[in-house]
Each structure stands twice: as structure tokens, then as C-alpha cells.
GROMACS .gro file of C-alpha atoms in nm:
model
  167
    1SER     CA    1  11.608   4.788  10.046
    2THR     CA    2  11.918   4.723  10.259
    3GLN     CA    3  12.188   4.987  10.267
    4ILE     CA    4  12.544   4.886  10.351
    5ASP     CA    5  12.806   5.146  10.444
    6CYS     CA    6  13.176   5.106  10.507
    7TRP     CA    7  13.410   5.390  10.597
    8SER     CA    8  13.738   5.460  10.771
    9ASP     CA    9  13.749   5.652  11.097
   10GLY     CA   10  14.127   5.692  11.073
   11LEU     CA   11  14.194   5.402  11.310
   12GLY     CA   12  14.018   5.126  11.120
   13TYR     CA   13  13.705   5.059  10.920
   14VAL     CA   14  13.345   5.078  11.030
   15SER     CA   15  13.076   4.872  10.862
   16ARG     CA   16  12.704   4.919  10.902
   17LEU     CA   17  12.400   4.750  10.749
   18PHE     CA   18  12.056   4.913  10.766
   19THR     CA   19  11.733   4.739  10.662
   20PRO     CA   20  11.406   4.926  10.695
   21ALA     CA   21  11.120   4.696  10.792
   22VAL     CA   22  10.744   4.697  10.742
   23ILE     CA   23  10.794   4.824  10.389
   24THR     CA   24  10.741   4.648  10.061
   25ASP     CA   25  11.055   4.558   9.865
   26SER     CA   26  11.089   4.754   9.544
   27TRP     CA   27  11.069   4.442   9.326
   28VAL     CA   28  10.711   4.366   9.447
   29GLU     CA   29  10.579   4.704   9.555
   30ASP     CA   30  10.348   4.725   9.252
   31ARG     CA   31  10.186   4.392   9.346
   32ILE     CA   32  10.156   4.406   9.727
   33LYS     CA   33   9.953   4.671   9.905
   34PRO     CA   34  10.085   4.819  10.233
   35ARG     CA   35   9.814   4.650  10.440
   36GLU     CA   36   9.891   4.307  10.289
   37MET     CA   37  10.259   4.360  10.367
   38LEU     CA   38  10.171   4.459  10.725
   39PHE     CA   39   9.964   4.140  10.770
   40LEU     CA   40  10.254   3.927  10.646
   41TYR     CA   41  10.501   4.107  10.872
   42CYS     CA   42  10.277   4.073  11.178
   43ASP     CA   43  10.227   3.704  11.108
   44ALA     CA   44  10.601   3.642  11.068
   45TYR     CA   45  10.695   3.828  11.388
   46GLY     CA   46  10.412   3.724  11.621
   47ILE     CA   47  10.249   4.068  11.631
   48PRO     CA   48   9.868   4.087  11.654
   49GLN     CA   49   9.700   4.164  11.324
   50PRO     CA   50   9.609   4.533  11.298
   51PRO     CA   51   9.255   4.662  11.335
   52GLU     CA   52   9.069   4.747  11.015
   53ASP     CA   53   9.158   5.117  11.031
   54ARG     CA   54   9.536   5.063  11.054
   55GLY     CA   55   9.811   5.001  10.799
   56HIS     CA   56   9.655   5.132  10.480
   57ASP     CA   57   9.980   5.318  10.405
   58VAL     CA   58  10.341   5.229  10.482
   59ALA     CA   59  10.388   5.503  10.743
   60ASP     CA   60  10.089   5.386  10.948
   61GLY     CA   61  10.193   5.020  10.918
   62ARG     CA   62  10.536   5.107  11.059
   63ARG     CA   63  10.372   5.315  11.334
   64TYR     CA   64  10.143   5.024  11.426
   65VAL     CA   65  10.432   4.776  11.461
   66ALA     CA   66  10.639   5.028  11.659
   67GLU     CA   67  10.348   5.096  11.897
   68VAL     CA   68  10.294   4.724  11.965
   69ARG     CA   69  10.665   4.663  12.024
   70ARG     CA   70  10.706   4.976  12.237
   71GLU     CA   71  10.412   4.872  12.458
   72ARG     CA   72  10.559   4.523  12.501
   73VAL     CA   73  10.904   4.652  12.593
   74GLU     CA   74  10.760   4.911  12.833
   75GLU     CA   75  10.543   4.646  12.997
   76GLN     CA   76  10.838   4.407  13.034
   77SER     CA   77  11.092   4.664  13.151
   78GLY     CA   78  10.881   4.926  13.329
   79LYS     CA   79  11.071   5.198  13.137
   80ASP     CA   80  10.932   5.478  12.923
   81PHE     CA   81  11.028   5.448  12.556
   82SER     CA   82  10.781   5.708  12.426
   83LYS     CA   83  11.060   5.936  12.302
   84ASP     CA   84  11.231   5.666  12.095
   85PRO     CA   85  11.175   5.684  11.719
   86ILE     CA   86  10.977   5.433  11.512
   87THR     CA   87  11.301   5.306  11.359
   88TYR     CA   88  11.423   5.190  11.705
   89PHE     CA   89  11.134   4.943  11.728
   90VAL     CA   90  11.100   4.839  11.365
   91ASP     CA   91  11.417   4.851  11.157
   92GLN     CA   92  11.733   4.644  11.164
   93ALA     CA   93  12.063   4.825  11.201
   94LYS     CA   94  12.368   4.601  11.236
   95TYR     CA   95  12.725   4.703  11.297
   96PHE     CA   96  13.037   4.495  11.239
   97LEU     CA   97  13.303   4.504  11.509
   98PHE     CA   98  13.637   4.344  11.435
   99PRO     CA   99  13.713   4.061  11.438
  100ASN     CA  100  13.367   3.898  11.414
  101HIS     CA  101  13.106   4.057  11.639
  102HIS     CA  102  12.776   4.179  11.491
  103PRO     CA  103  12.546   4.371  11.730
  104PHE     CA  104  12.206   4.496  11.615
  105TRP     CA  105  12.069   4.829  11.742
  106GLY     CA  106  11.720   4.873  11.884
  107GLU     CA  107  11.419   4.656  11.950
  108GLY     CA  108  11.354   4.589  11.580
  109SER     CA  109  11.606   4.308  11.597
  110PRO     CA  110  11.733   4.276  11.956
  111ARG     CA  111  12.016   4.032  11.897
  112TRP     CA  112  12.378   3.988  11.813
  113PHE     CA  113  12.590   3.720  11.659
  114ASN     CA  114  12.951   3.622  11.657
  115PHE     CA  115  13.162   3.389  11.443
  116LYS     CA  116  13.441   3.190  11.606
  117PRO     CA  117  13.694   2.963  11.438
  118MET     CA  118  13.671   2.587  11.484
  119GLY     CA  119  14.025   2.499  11.576
  120ARG     CA  120  14.260   2.563  11.286
  121ASP     CA  121  14.018   2.468  11.008
  122PRO     CA  122  13.985   2.769  10.773
  123ASP     CA  123  13.666   2.624  10.623
  124ALA     CA  124  13.472   2.587  10.950
  125SER     CA  125  13.340   2.820  11.218
  126VAL     CA  126  13.091   2.835  11.501
  127MET     CA  127  12.817   3.095  11.481
  128GLU     CA  128  12.696   3.216  11.819
  129PHE     CA  129  12.356   3.387  11.805
  130ARG     CA  130  12.186   3.560  12.099
  131THR     CA  131  11.844   3.716  12.131
  132LEU     CA  132  11.832   3.990  12.392
  133LEU     CA  133  11.533   4.068  12.613
  134PRO     CA  134  11.476   4.375  12.833
  135ILE     CA  135  11.561   4.350  13.201
  136PRO     CA  136  11.228   4.286  13.375
  137LYS     CA  137  11.081   4.576  13.573
  138SER     CA  138  11.114   4.363  13.888
  139GLY     CA  139  11.490   4.375  13.835
  140VAL     CA  140  11.506   3.998  13.877
  141VAL     CA  141  11.688   3.857  13.578
  142PRO     CA  142  11.585   3.504  13.482
  143PRO     CA  143  11.858   3.242  13.456
  144PRO     CA  144  12.012   3.213  13.111
  145PRO     CA  145  11.847   2.956  12.885
  146GLU     CA  146  12.023   2.640  12.789
  147PRO     CA  147  12.210   2.680  12.461
  148PHE     CA  148  12.113   2.458  12.174
  149HIS     CA  149  12.327   2.346  11.884
  150LEU     CA  150  12.239   2.300  11.520
  151LYS     CA  151  12.407   2.063  11.282
  152LEU     CA  152  12.429   2.118  10.910
  153GLY     CA  153  12.080   2.085  10.763
  154GLU     CA  154  11.892   2.139  11.093
  155ARG     CA  155  11.654   2.434  11.123
  156MET     CA  156  11.663   2.677  11.413
  157LYS     CA  157  11.283   2.691  11.435
  158ASP     CA  158  11.277   2.313  11.498
  159LYS     CA  159  11.518   2.326  11.792
  160ALA     CA  160  11.470   2.669  11.952
  161PRO     CA  161  11.230   2.736  12.241
  162ALA     CA  162  10.882   2.851  12.131
  163SER     CA  163  10.949   3.211  12.236
  164PHE     CA  164  11.275   3.240  12.041
  165GLY     CA  165  11.282   3.527  11.794
  166ARG     CA  166  10.937   3.660  11.882
  167SER     CA  167  10.929   4.032  11.944
   0.00000   0.00000   0.00000
């Protein structure tokens, strides 16, 4: 379901990746009902399971996830996000900025990553990955967390803080 675009703006090339979320992939859509897909998504992203009357079609499942995320971000930041579209809270839109910076748009995937060379070795690089949180409504920004490093074969979920990647 991911769409990838690449075009020239006359000065260089622009690359964009867009992945709609809280939808069933086309290769399993005949076997997984929208509500089942919503339960799996909520479980994977730490979102409360929907009440019985929610998520029986894809549009309502997406609305449910967007509502939960919007409420969380509004509570954390003290800002009104009621005019932002569902896609801002649910989908993943990633841009590529030369040479190796990859920001994501919206609260659906509030992160960015960057690849940096390791010395002069063309077969090695360092991937820097950051999850972004809203500025608290108090305006007091917490100190940055300690970075952690993964070696080949290690899993991020085994080394990251418990709150890492939860929306």
C-alpha cells in the first residue's frame, strides 16, 4: 500500500514515501476484517482497544486511532489539533533530504532518521533514529534521553526505554 514518488523541482530531486495506516494490505484484505486489523494495530502501537461500536469499517478504524492520538497530543502539548486531518495522526509520510536525512510528517510517525558514514568504509554507516514528542504544555522541555547503541543482531525493543515508539 506504500506509494513512492520521485520528481525534479528543477534544482534537484524530491523523494517522498507515503504509507496509509490502519488499513488492511491488499494481499490479505479478503481474510482480515477491518475490526481485526484495528485490534492488531492498536496492540502494536499501544493504543487502547476500541469499544464494541467502533472500527467495523476502515474509515471508522482510522477515525478512532486519529481521535486517540489527537487527544494524547493535545493533552501533552495544550494545543488544539481539531482542524488537522486524520492522515496527520495516522499515516506515515516520509521525505528524503539530500544527502541522508529522512523526516516523517505528522503524529502518525513522529520521528526522523539519518545515515552517516563510518569513517571511509563504503560498506558501513551509522543510522541515527529519533522519536519526537510534543513540547509539553508547561513549556518545560525534559532533558534529552541518553542515546543507546545497537550492535549487529541486537533488537531495538530490547535496549530502548519502555516508552520508545509508543504513540
